[in-house]
Amino acid sequence: EYQWKGPFYFIQGADPQFGLMKAWTHGDTENGDDEWQEEIKLAEQAVQAINKLSPKPKFFVLCGDLVHGMPGSRWKKNQEQDLKNVLKNTDQDIPLVFVSGNHDIGNTPTKEAIDGYCKNWGDDYFSFWVGGVFFLVLNSQLYFDSSKCPELRQAQDAWLDEQLAVAERQKCKHIIVFQHIPLFLRKPDEDHDYFNLDKSVRQEIMEKFHKAGIKAVFSGHYHRNAGGSYKGLEMVVSSAIGCQLGEDTHGLRVVVVTEEKVVHRYYSLNELSSQGIEKELLDMLAKQK
């Protein structure tokens, strides 16, 4: 898959977060996640919408917070099992890509929590190629707070530098990154809070990504749509499949990759199920075939 084969698209989703809706409405985000029927329905709707799409997406990436339960919490295993049961119905020709979020491995992750995630969902960071485009999946929790596993943060940093060197040698068309926590929500120099990365860490990563020619970073975590850019690097923040914390609808992002650019649009689940992808994006896919 090192070779460019023409335009394609993938689907990005984030934060199915089984359990948050009840916890949020009851004002108990620690222990109120004992019910997630609503999220199951939304995740099923997402899978059905994706399965109906034609042509098929190259893959479906879930950008973290797969379930609400933190590592070791009471309902986590059941939430994960229920999510797996829903995702099993994804068309077998559409690979699933998982990104770890803070609820998957903890706000301050430990080696044990990350190992548990990896056993369940696959590696917490890795790279893959699709048709001449290089994709990097990162564990953003290591950038948020790696105080309990500093050696894992160092390992990811070293690995990332190696991967960016590979990308440069291979002359890929684009490099695209997936991580759970956004670098920033709207402006590269905004203040640090729960929903973005610390300014000093952020600056270092943005500069590294910019120098490597990375086109876009896709993330979730915010439960609202947002985004901005830094020296040509686009930061795309997608709202949740599950609980909404703003005015957006439960939805998925369709991302079209052409030779020149990366174009994306957020669709509500209802819109994507009933109408599919709009003509303008389909035309881009057809263009260079």
PDB file of C-alpha atoms in Angstrom:
ATOM      1  CA  GLU A   1       0.000   0.000   0.000  1.00  0.00           C
ATOM      2  CA  TYR A   2       2.985   2.343  -0.405  1.00  0.00           C
ATOM      3  CA  GLN A   3       1.742   3.331  -3.864  1.00  0.00           C
ATOM      4  CA  TRP A   4      -0.802   6.028  -4.619  1.00  0.00           C
ATOM      5  CA  LYS A   5      -3.808   4.344  -6.285  1.00  0.00           C
ATOM      6  CA  GLY A   6      -6.208   7.251  -6.603  1.00  0.00           C
ATOM      7  CA  PRO A   7      -8.628   8.984  -4.210  1.00  0.00           C
ATOM      8  CA  PHE A   8     -10.274   7.112  -1.355  1.00  0.00           C
ATOM      9  CA  TYR A   9     -12.120   7.909   1.847  1.00  0.00           C
ATOM     10  CA  PHE A  10     -12.390   6.686   5.399  1.00  0.00           C
ATOM     11  CA  ILE A  11     -14.816   7.234   8.273  1.00  0.00           C
ATOM     12  CA  GLN A  12     -13.795   8.802  11.548  1.00  0.00           C
ATOM     13  CA  GLY A  13     -15.879   8.402  14.681  1.00  0.00           C
ATOM     14  CA  ALA A  14     -15.078   9.312  18.276  1.00  0.00           C
ATOM     15  CA  ASP A  15     -16.317   8.765  21.815  1.00  0.00           C
ATOM     16  CA  PRO A  16     -19.014   6.111  21.609  1.00  0.00           C
ATOM     17  CA  GLN A  17     -18.294   6.175  25.384  1.00  0.00           C
ATOM     18  CA  PHE A  18     -20.887   3.649  26.588  1.00  0.00           C
ATOM     19  CA  GLY A  19     -22.199   4.883  29.959  1.00  0.00           C
ATOM     20  CA  LEU A  20     -21.571   8.631  29.753  1.00  0.00           C
ATOM     21  CA  MET A  21     -25.094   9.696  28.786  1.00  0.00           C
ATOM     22  CA  LYS A  22     -26.680   8.446  31.994  1.00  0.00           C
ATOM     23  CA  ALA A  23     -23.697   9.526  34.109  1.00  0.00           C
ATOM     24  CA  TRP A  24     -23.868  13.016  32.585  1.00  0.00           C
ATOM     25  CA  THR A  25     -27.617  13.515  32.993  1.00  0.00           C
ATOM     26  CA  HIS A  26     -27.429  12.234  36.599  1.00  0.00           C
ATOM     27  CA  GLY A  27     -24.444  14.444  37.377  1.00  0.00           C
ATOM     28  CA  ASP A  28     -22.384  11.462  38.544  1.00  0.00           C
ATOM     29  CA  THR A  29     -19.579  10.918  36.032  1.00  0.00           C
ATOM     30  CA  GLU A  30     -17.649   8.720  38.493  1.00  0.00           C
ATOM     31  CA  ASN A  31     -20.223   5.993  39.177  1.00  0.00           C
ATOM     32  CA  GLY A  32     -23.351   6.899  37.238  1.00  0.00           C
ATOM     33  CA  ASP A  33     -22.452   4.846  34.155  1.00  0.00           C
ATOM     34  CA  ASP A  34     -24.493   1.745  35.000  1.00  0.00           C
ATOM     35  CA  GLU A  35     -26.699   1.975  31.905  1.00  0.00           C
ATOM     36  CA  TRP A  36     -25.841   2.492  28.209  1.00  0.00           C
ATOM     37  CA  GLN A  37     -28.813   1.379  26.127  1.00  0.00           C
ATOM     38  CA  GLU A  38     -28.923   4.756  24.418  1.00  0.00           C
ATOM     39  CA  GLU A  39     -25.271   4.519  23.333  1.00  0.00           C
ATOM     40  CA  ILE A  40     -25.747   0.963  22.065  1.00  0.00           C
ATOM     41  CA  LYS A  41     -28.507   2.238  19.751  1.00  0.00           C
ATOM     42  CA  LEU A  42     -26.326   5.094  18.491  1.00  0.00           C
ATOM     43  CA  ALA A  43     -23.351   2.803  17.836  1.00  0.00           C
ATOM     44  CA  GLU A  44     -25.634   0.373  15.991  1.00  0.00           C
ATOM     45  CA  GLN A  45     -26.947   3.250  13.894  1.00  0.00           C
ATOM     46  CA  ALA A  46     -23.352   4.282  13.093  1.00  0.00           C
ATOM     47  CA  VAL A  47     -22.406   0.762  11.992  1.00  0.00           C
ATOM     48  CA  GLN A  48     -25.544   0.411   9.852  1.00  0.00           C
ATOM     49  CA  ALA A  49     -24.912   3.778   8.186  1.00  0.00           C
ATOM     50  CA  ILE A  50     -21.305   2.818   7.378  1.00  0.00           C
ATOM     51  CA  ASN A  51     -22.314  -0.596   6.021  1.00  0.00           C
ATOM     52  CA  LYS A  52     -24.720   1.032   3.557  1.00  0.00           C
ATOM     53  CA  LEU A  53     -22.135   3.355   2.029  1.00  0.00           C
ATOM     54  CA  SER A  54     -21.051   2.833  -1.558  1.00  0.00           C
ATOM     55  CA  PRO A  55     -18.226   2.784  -2.483  1.00  0.00           C
ATOM     56  CA  LYS A  56     -17.013   1.344   0.814  1.00  0.00           C
ATOM     57  CA  PRO A  57     -14.712   3.342   3.073  1.00  0.00           C
ATOM     58  CA  LYS A  58     -11.131   2.056   3.340  1.00  0.00           C
ATOM     59  CA  PHE A  59     -11.480   1.815   7.121  1.00  0.00           C
ATOM     60  CA  PHE A  60     -13.427   3.060  10.142  1.00  0.00           C
ATOM     61  CA  VAL A  61     -11.346   4.695  12.876  1.00  0.00           C
ATOM     62  CA  LEU A  62     -12.668   5.259  16.394  1.00  0.00           C
ATOM     63  CA  CYS A  63     -10.708   8.062  18.058  1.00  0.00           C
ATOM     64  CA  GLY A  64     -10.884   6.986  21.680  1.00  0.00           C
ATOM     65  CA  ASP A  65     -13.149   6.792  24.704  1.00  0.00           C
ATOM     66  CA  LEU A  66     -14.653   3.572  23.479  1.00  0.00           C
ATOM     67  CA  VAL A  67     -16.483   3.237  26.813  1.00  0.00           C
ATOM     68  CA  HIS A  68     -16.958   5.501  29.823  1.00  0.00           C
ATOM     69  CA  GLY A  69     -15.694   3.191  32.577  1.00  0.00           C
ATOM     70  CA  MET A  70     -12.135   3.978  33.642  1.00  0.00           C
ATOM     71  CA  PRO A  71      -9.649   1.098  34.066  1.00  0.00           C
ATOM     72  CA  GLY A  72     -10.711  -1.040  37.029  1.00  0.00           C
ATOM     73  CA  SER A  73     -14.179   0.497  37.269  1.00  0.00           C
ATOM     74  CA  ARG A  74     -17.267  -1.585  37.863  1.00  0.00           C
ATOM     75  CA  TRP A  75     -18.988  -1.573  34.489  1.00  0.00           C
ATOM     76  CA  LYS A  76     -16.023  -1.319  32.138  1.00  0.00           C
ATOM     77  CA  LYS A  77     -15.886  -4.972  31.051  1.00  0.00           C
ATOM     78  CA  ASN A  78     -19.631  -5.094  30.295  1.00  0.00           C
ATOM     79  CA  GLN A  79     -19.451  -1.812  28.399  1.00  0.00           C
ATOM     80  CA  GLU A  80     -16.546  -3.093  26.304  1.00  0.00           C
ATOM     81  CA  GLN A  81     -18.286  -6.382  25.571  1.00  0.00           C
ATOM     82  CA  ASP A  82     -21.425  -4.579  24.432  1.00  0.00           C
ATOM     83  CA  LEU A  83     -19.400  -2.285  22.159  1.00  0.00           C
ATOM     84  CA  LYS A  84     -17.585  -5.274  20.642  1.00  0.00           C
ATOM     85  CA  ASN A  85     -20.947  -6.960  19.999  1.00  0.00           C
ATOM     86  CA  VAL A  86     -22.102  -3.900  18.047  1.00  0.00           C
ATOM     87  CA  LEU A  87     -18.827  -3.478  16.124  1.00  0.00           C
ATOM     88  CA  LYS A  88     -18.801  -7.151  15.090  1.00  0.00           C
ATOM     89  CA  ASN A  89     -21.554  -6.233  12.653  1.00  0.00           C
ATOM     90  CA  THR A  90     -19.336  -3.835  10.702  1.00  0.00           C
ATOM     91  CA  ASP A  91     -18.938  -5.017   7.095  1.00  0.00           C
ATOM     92  CA  GLN A  92     -15.992  -7.426   7.073  1.00  0.00           C
ATOM     93  CA  ASP A  93     -14.348  -5.520   4.234  1.00  0.00           C
ATOM     94  CA  ILE A  94     -14.089  -2.397   6.397  1.00  0.00           C
ATOM     95  CA  PRO A  95     -11.177  -2.680   8.851  1.00  0.00           C
ATOM     96  CA  LEU A  96     -11.601  -1.120  12.290  1.00  0.00           C
ATOM     97  CA  VAL A  97      -8.875   1.106  13.704  1.00  0.00           C
ATOM     98  CA  PHE A  98      -8.888   1.846  17.452  1.00  0.00           C
ATOM     99  CA  VAL A  99      -7.299   4.834  19.182  1.00  0.00           C
ATOM    100  CA  SER A 100      -6.888   4.890  22.956  1.00  0.00           C
ATOM    101  CA  GLY A 101      -8.636   7.633  24.941  1.00  0.00           C
ATOM    102  CA  ASN A 102      -8.371   8.777  28.547  1.00  0.00           C
ATOM    103  CA  HIS A 103     -11.314   6.608  29.618  1.00  0.00           C
ATOM    104  CA  ASP A 104      -9.714   3.589  27.952  1.00  0.00           C
ATOM    105  CA  ILE A 105      -6.384   3.815  29.768  1.00  0.00           C
ATOM    106  CA  GLY A 106      -6.943   6.411  32.534  1.00  0.00           C
ATOM    107  CA  ASN A 107      -6.222  10.143  32.822  1.00  0.00           C
ATOM    108  CA  THR A 108      -2.825   9.259  34.271  1.00  0.00           C
ATOM    109  CA  PRO A 109      -2.195   5.923  32.577  1.00  0.00           C
ATOM    110  CA  THR A 110      -0.127   3.128  34.086  1.00  0.00           C
ATOM    111  CA  LYS A 111       1.720   0.383  32.251  1.00  0.00           C
ATOM    112  CA  GLU A 112      -0.924  -2.104  33.521  1.00  0.00           C
ATOM    113  CA  ALA A 113      -3.822  -0.009  32.193  1.00  0.00           C
ATOM    114  CA  ILE A 114      -2.145   0.347  28.789  1.00  0.00           C
ATOM    115  CA  ASP A 115      -1.365  -3.398  28.670  1.00  0.00           C
ATOM    116  CA  GLY A 116      -5.016  -4.127  29.450  1.00  0.00           C
ATOM    117  CA  TYR A 117      -6.115  -1.847  26.607  1.00  0.00           C
ATOM    118  CA  CYS A 118      -3.661  -3.476  24.161  1.00  0.00           C
ATOM    119  CA  LYS A 119      -4.928  -6.976  25.000  1.00  0.00           C
ATOM    120  CA  ASN A 120      -8.470  -5.816  24.377  1.00  0.00           C
ATOM    121  CA  TRP A 121      -8.243  -3.461  21.398  1.00  0.00           C
ATOM    122  CA  GLY A 122      -4.744  -3.705  19.897  1.00  0.00           C
ATOM    123  CA  ASP A 123      -1.637  -1.533  20.128  1.00  0.00           C
ATOM    124  CA  ASP A 124      -1.906   1.908  21.719  1.00  0.00           C
ATOM    125  CA  TYR A 125       0.259   3.369  18.939  1.00  0.00           C
ATOM    126  CA  PHE A 126       1.059   2.077  15.451  1.00  0.00           C
ATOM    127  CA  SER A 127       1.247   3.102  11.810  1.00  0.00           C
ATOM    128  CA  PHE A 128      -0.291   1.794   8.598  1.00  0.00           C
ATOM    129  CA  TRP A 129      -0.386   2.590   4.889  1.00  0.00           C
ATOM    130  CA  VAL A 130      -3.414   2.949   2.641  1.00  0.00           C
ATOM    131  CA  GLY A 131      -2.863   3.664  -1.056  1.00  0.00           C
ATOM    132  CA  GLY A 132       0.283   5.766  -0.679  1.00  0.00           C
ATOM    133  CA  VAL A 133      -0.934   7.604   2.430  1.00  0.00           C
ATOM    134  CA  PHE A 134       0.801   7.076   5.773  1.00  0.00           C
ATOM    135  CA  PHE A 135      -1.366   6.966   8.921  1.00  0.00           C
ATOM    136  CA  LEU A 136      -0.113   7.281  12.488  1.00  0.00           C
ATOM    137  CA  VAL A 137      -2.161   6.343  15.538  1.00  0.00           C
ATOM    138  CA  LEU A 138      -0.814   7.922  18.744  1.00  0.00           C
ATOM    139  CA  ASN A 139      -1.493   7.468  22.436  1.00  0.00           C
ATOM    140  CA  SER A 140      -2.206  11.105  23.355  1.00  0.00           C
ATOM    141  CA  GLN A 141      -2.564  10.224  27.039  1.00  0.00           C
ATOM    142  CA  LEU A 142       1.236   9.867  27.174  1.00  0.00           C
ATOM    143  CA  TYR A 143       1.430  13.551  26.138  1.00  0.00           C
ATOM    144  CA  PHE A 144      -1.259  14.557  28.629  1.00  0.00           C
ATOM    145  CA  ASP A 145       0.243  12.924  31.735  1.00  0.00           C
ATOM    146  CA  SER A 146       2.896  10.212  31.580  1.00  0.00           C
ATOM    147  CA  SER A 147       4.013  10.656  35.202  1.00  0.00           C
ATOM    148  CA  LYS A 148       3.280   7.010  36.048  1.00  0.00           C
ATOM    149  CA  CYS A 149       4.939   5.570  32.931  1.00  0.00           C
ATOM    150  CA  PRO A 150       7.601   8.015  31.648  1.00  0.00           C
ATOM    151  CA  GLU A 151       9.464   5.220  29.850  1.00  0.00           C
ATOM    152  CA  LEU A 152       6.387   4.551  27.683  1.00  0.00           C
ATOM    153  CA  ARG A 153       6.261   8.201  26.671  1.00  0.00           C
ATOM    154  CA  GLN A 154       9.949   8.040  25.689  1.00  0.00           C
ATOM    155  CA  ALA A 155       9.344   4.852  23.706  1.00  0.00           C
ATOM    156  CA  GLN A 156       6.476   6.451  21.765  1.00  0.00           C
ATOM    157  CA  ASP A 157       8.587   9.564  21.058  1.00  0.00           C
ATOM    158  CA  ALA A 158      11.481   7.481  19.716  1.00  0.00           C
ATOM    159  CA  TRP A 159       9.109   5.361  17.644  1.00  0.00           C
ATOM    160  CA  LEU A 160       7.398   8.466  16.217  1.00  0.00           C
ATOM    161  CA  ASP A 161      10.728   9.930  15.062  1.00  0.00           C
ATOM    162  CA  GLU A 162      11.551   6.635  13.327  1.00  0.00           C
ATOM    163  CA  GLN A 163       8.153   6.562  11.630  1.00  0.00           C
ATOM    164  CA  LEU A 164       8.479  10.128  10.362  1.00  0.00           C
ATOM    165  CA  ALA A 165      11.884   9.216   8.919  1.00  0.00           C
ATOM    166  CA  VAL A 166      10.280   6.249   7.131  1.00  0.00           C
ATOM    167  CA  ALA A 167       7.542   8.498   5.744  1.00  0.00           C
ATOM    168  CA  GLU A 168      10.140  10.881   4.373  1.00  0.00           C
ATOM    169  CA  ARG A 169      12.087   8.086   2.658  1.00  0.00           C
ATOM    170  CA  GLN A 170       8.972   6.557   1.140  1.00  0.00           C
ATOM    171  CA  LYS A 171       7.763   9.871  -0.343  1.00  0.00           C
ATOM    172  CA  CYS A 172       4.190   9.285   0.791  1.00  0.00           C
ATOM    173  CA  LYS A 173       1.356  11.417  -0.604  1.00  0.00           C
ATOM    174  CA  HIS A 174       0.133  12.561   2.812  1.00  0.00           C
ATOM    175  CA  ILE A 175       0.709  11.826   6.475  1.00  0.00           C
ATOM    176  CA  ILE A 176      -2.382  11.799   8.690  1.00  0.00           C
ATOM    177  CA  VAL A 177      -2.456  11.403  12.483  1.00  0.00           C
ATOM    178  CA  PHE A 178      -5.158  10.016  14.783  1.00  0.00           C
ATOM    179  CA  GLN A 179      -5.148  10.727  18.513  1.00  0.00           C
ATOM    180  CA  HIS A 180      -7.816  11.144  21.169  1.00  0.00           C
ATOM    181  CA  ILE A 181      -6.943  14.494  22.766  1.00  0.00           C
ATOM    182  CA  PRO A 182      -6.701  17.430  20.337  1.00  0.00           C
ATOM    183  CA  LEU A 183      -3.475  19.447  20.180  1.00  0.00           C
ATOM    184  CA  PHE A 184      -5.762  22.483  20.413  1.00  0.00           C
ATOM    185  CA  LEU A 185      -9.466  23.197  19.891  1.00  0.00           C
ATOM    186  CA  ARG A 186      -9.436  26.418  17.880  1.00  0.00           C
ATOM    187  CA  LYS A 187      -6.131  28.278  18.147  1.00  0.00           C
ATOM    188  CA  PRO A 188      -2.607  26.872  18.426  1.00  0.00           C
ATOM    189  CA  ASP A 189      -1.785  29.249  21.293  1.00  0.00           C
ATOM    190  CA  GLU A 190      -4.998  28.853  23.325  1.00  0.00           C
ATOM    191  CA  ASP A 191      -4.733  28.172  27.055  1.00  0.00           C
ATOM    192  CA  HIS A 192      -4.359  24.611  28.275  1.00  0.00           C
ATOM    193  CA  ASP A 193      -7.398  22.893  29.789  1.00  0.00           C
ATOM    194  CA  TYR A 194      -8.890  19.410  30.106  1.00  0.00           C
ATOM    195  CA  PHE A 195      -9.748  19.249  26.402  1.00  0.00           C
ATOM    196  CA  ASN A 196      -6.360  20.030  24.832  1.00  0.00           C
ATOM    197  CA  LEU A 197      -2.654  19.386  25.421  1.00  0.00           C
ATOM    198  CA  ASP A 198      -0.360  21.461  27.594  1.00  0.00           C
ATOM    199  CA  LYS A 199       1.084  24.420  25.682  1.00  0.00           C
ATOM    200  CA  SER A 200       4.764  23.423  25.848  1.00  0.00           C
ATOM    201  CA  VAL A 201       4.073  19.819  24.779  1.00  0.00           C
ATOM    202  CA  ARG A 202       1.663  21.053  22.119  1.00  0.00           C
ATOM    203  CA  GLN A 203       4.193  23.481  20.630  1.00  0.00           C
ATOM    204  CA  GLU A 204       6.829  20.774  20.375  1.00  0.00           C
ATOM    205  CA  ILE A 205       4.439  18.301  18.696  1.00  0.00           C
ATOM    206  CA  MET A 206       2.978  20.902  16.300  1.00  0.00           C
ATOM    207  CA  GLU A 207       6.445  21.921  15.185  1.00  0.00           C
ATOM    208  CA  LYS A 208       7.504  18.296  14.709  1.00  0.00           C
ATOM    209  CA  PHE A 209       4.328  17.540  12.729  1.00  0.00           C
ATOM    210  CA  HIS A 210       4.711  20.692  10.646  1.00  0.00           C
ATOM    211  CA  LYS A 211       8.339  19.868   9.775  1.00  0.00           C
ATOM    212  CA  ALA A 212       7.353  16.328   8.826  1.00  0.00           C
ATOM    213  CA  GLY A 213       4.711  17.698   6.451  1.00  0.00           C
ATOM    214  CA  ILE A 214       1.760  16.153   8.301  1.00  0.00           C
ATOM    215  CA  LYS A 215      -1.496  17.269   6.663  1.00  0.00           C
ATOM    216  CA  ALA A 216      -4.036  16.726   9.401  1.00  0.00           C
ATOM    217  CA  VAL A 217      -4.593  15.469  12.938  1.00  0.00           C
ATOM    218  CA  PHE A 218      -8.012  13.946  13.676  1.00  0.00           C
ATOM    219  CA  SER A 219      -9.194  13.635  17.252  1.00  0.00           C
ATOM    220  CA  GLY A 220     -12.254  13.438  19.514  1.00  0.00           C
ATOM    221  CA  HIS A 221     -12.463  13.968  23.300  1.00  0.00           C
ATOM    222  CA  TYR A 222     -14.320  17.315  23.114  1.00  0.00           C
ATOM    223  CA  HIS A 223     -17.789  15.859  22.332  1.00  0.00           C
ATOM    224  CA  ARG A 224     -18.278  18.842  19.985  1.00  0.00           C
ATOM    225  CA  ASN A 225     -16.906  19.756  16.568  1.00  0.00           C
ATOM    226  CA  ALA A 226     -13.999  22.191  16.546  1.00  0.00           C
ATOM    227  CA  GLY A 227     -10.653  22.735  14.849  1.00  0.00           C
ATOM    228  CA  GLY A 228      -8.118  25.143  13.452  1.00  0.00           C
ATOM    229  CA  SER A 229      -4.714  25.126  11.822  1.00  0.00           C
ATOM    230  CA  TYR A 230      -1.033  25.661  12.529  1.00  0.00           C
ATOM    231  CA  LYS A 231       1.298  26.474   9.602  1.00  0.00           C
ATOM    232  CA  GLY A 232      -0.730  24.336   7.206  1.00  0.00           C
ATOM    233  CA  LEU A 233      -1.298  21.492   9.697  1.00  0.00           C
ATOM    234  CA  GLU A 234      -5.046  21.071  10.153  1.00  0.00           C
ATOM    235  CA  MET A 235      -6.415  20.106  13.566  1.00  0.00           C
ATOM    236  CA  VAL A 236      -9.804  18.405  13.178  1.00  0.00           C
ATOM    237  CA  VAL A 237     -11.886  17.787  16.309  1.00  0.00           C
ATOM    238  CA  SER A 238     -14.925  15.567  15.760  1.00  0.00           C
ATOM    239  CA  SER A 239     -17.966  15.360  17.969  1.00  0.00           C
ATOM    240  CA  ALA A 240     -19.105  12.114  19.545  1.00  0.00           C
ATOM    241  CA  ILE A 241     -21.096   9.146  18.353  1.00  0.00           C
ATOM    242  CA  GLY A 242     -22.336   9.074  21.972  1.00  0.00           C
ATOM    243  CA  CYS A 243     -23.013  11.848  24.474  1.00  0.00           C
ATOM    244  CA  GLN A 244     -23.001  15.415  23.111  1.00  0.00           C
ATOM    245  CA  LEU A 245     -21.657  18.184  25.348  1.00  0.00           C
ATOM    246  CA  GLY A 246     -22.467  20.978  22.891  1.00  0.00           C
ATOM    247  CA  GLU A 247     -24.898  21.755  20.090  1.00  0.00           C
ATOM    248  CA  ASP A 248     -23.727  19.092  17.636  1.00  0.00           C
ATOM    249  CA  THR A 249     -25.559  15.919  16.692  1.00  0.00           C
ATOM    250  CA  HIS A 250     -24.423  12.327  17.166  1.00  0.00           C
ATOM    251  CA  GLY A 251     -22.377  11.745  14.039  1.00  0.00           C
ATOM    252  CA  LEU A 252     -19.416  10.572  11.991  1.00  0.00           C
ATOM    253  CA  ARG A 253     -16.875  12.358   9.831  1.00  0.00           C
ATOM    254  CA  VAL A 254     -16.330  11.376   6.196  1.00  0.00           C
ATOM    255  CA  VAL A 255     -12.742  12.071   5.112  1.00  0.00           C
ATOM    256  CA  VAL A 256     -11.851  12.076   1.409  1.00  0.00           C
ATOM    257  CA  VAL A 257      -8.161  11.853   0.486  1.00  0.00           C
ATOM    258  CA  THR A 258      -7.220  13.067  -2.993  1.00  0.00           C
ATOM    259  CA  GLU A 259      -3.780  13.515  -4.509  1.00  0.00           C
ATOM    260  CA  GLU A 260      -3.684  17.192  -3.500  1.00  0.00           C
ATOM    261  CA  LYS A 261      -5.710  17.408  -0.313  1.00  0.00           C
ATOM    262  CA  VAL A 262      -7.667  15.958   2.571  1.00  0.00           C
ATOM    263  CA  VAL A 263     -11.323  17.051   2.580  1.00  0.00           C
ATOM    264  CA  HIS A 264     -13.770  16.173   5.331  1.00  0.00           C
ATOM    265  CA  ARG A 265     -17.324  16.721   6.431  1.00  0.00           C
ATOM    266  CA  TYR A 266     -19.187  15.825   9.621  1.00  0.00           C
ATOM    267  CA  TYR A 267     -22.559  14.091   9.104  1.00  0.00           C
ATOM    268  CA  SER A 268     -25.238  13.410  11.677  1.00  0.00           C
ATOM    269  CA  LEU A 269     -25.990   9.680  11.972  1.00  0.00           C
ATOM    270  CA  ASN A 270     -29.492  10.308  10.607  1.00  0.00           C
ATOM    271  CA  GLU A 271     -28.152  12.198   7.610  1.00  0.00           C
ATOM    272  CA  LEU A 272     -25.534   9.584   6.776  1.00  0.00           C
ATOM    273  CA  SER A 273     -28.049   6.710   7.151  1.00  0.00           C
ATOM    274  CA  SER A 274     -30.747   8.323   5.062  1.00  0.00           C
ATOM    275  CA  GLN A 275     -28.786  10.179   2.368  1.00  0.00           C
ATOM    276  CA  GLY A 276     -25.243   8.785   2.384  1.00  0.00           C
ATOM    277  CA  ILE A 277     -22.324  10.878   1.189  1.00  0.00           C
ATOM    278  CA  GLU A 278     -23.088  14.018  -0.796  1.00  0.00           C
ATOM    279  CA  LYS A 279     -22.380  14.231  -4.511  1.00  0.00           C
ATOM    280  CA  GLU A 280     -19.553  16.733  -4.198  1.00  0.00           C
ATOM    281  CA  LEU A 281     -17.440  14.283  -2.185  1.00  0.00           C
ATOM    282  CA  LEU A 282     -18.418  11.295  -4.358  1.00  0.00           C
ATOM    283  CA  ASP A 283     -17.303  13.272  -7.413  1.00  0.00           C
ATOM    284  CA  MET A 284     -13.864  13.757  -5.856  1.00  0.00           C
ATOM    285  CA  LEU A 285     -13.578  10.008  -5.417  1.00  0.00           C
ATOM    286  CA  ALA A 286     -14.609   9.335  -8.990  1.00  0.00           C
ATOM    287  CA  LYS A 287     -12.412  12.005 -10.523  1.00  0.00           C
ATOM    288  CA  GLN A 288      -8.977  10.446 -10.787  1.00  0.00           C
ATOM    289  CA  LYS A 289      -9.971   6.803 -11.151  1.00  0.00           C
TER     290      LYS A 289
END
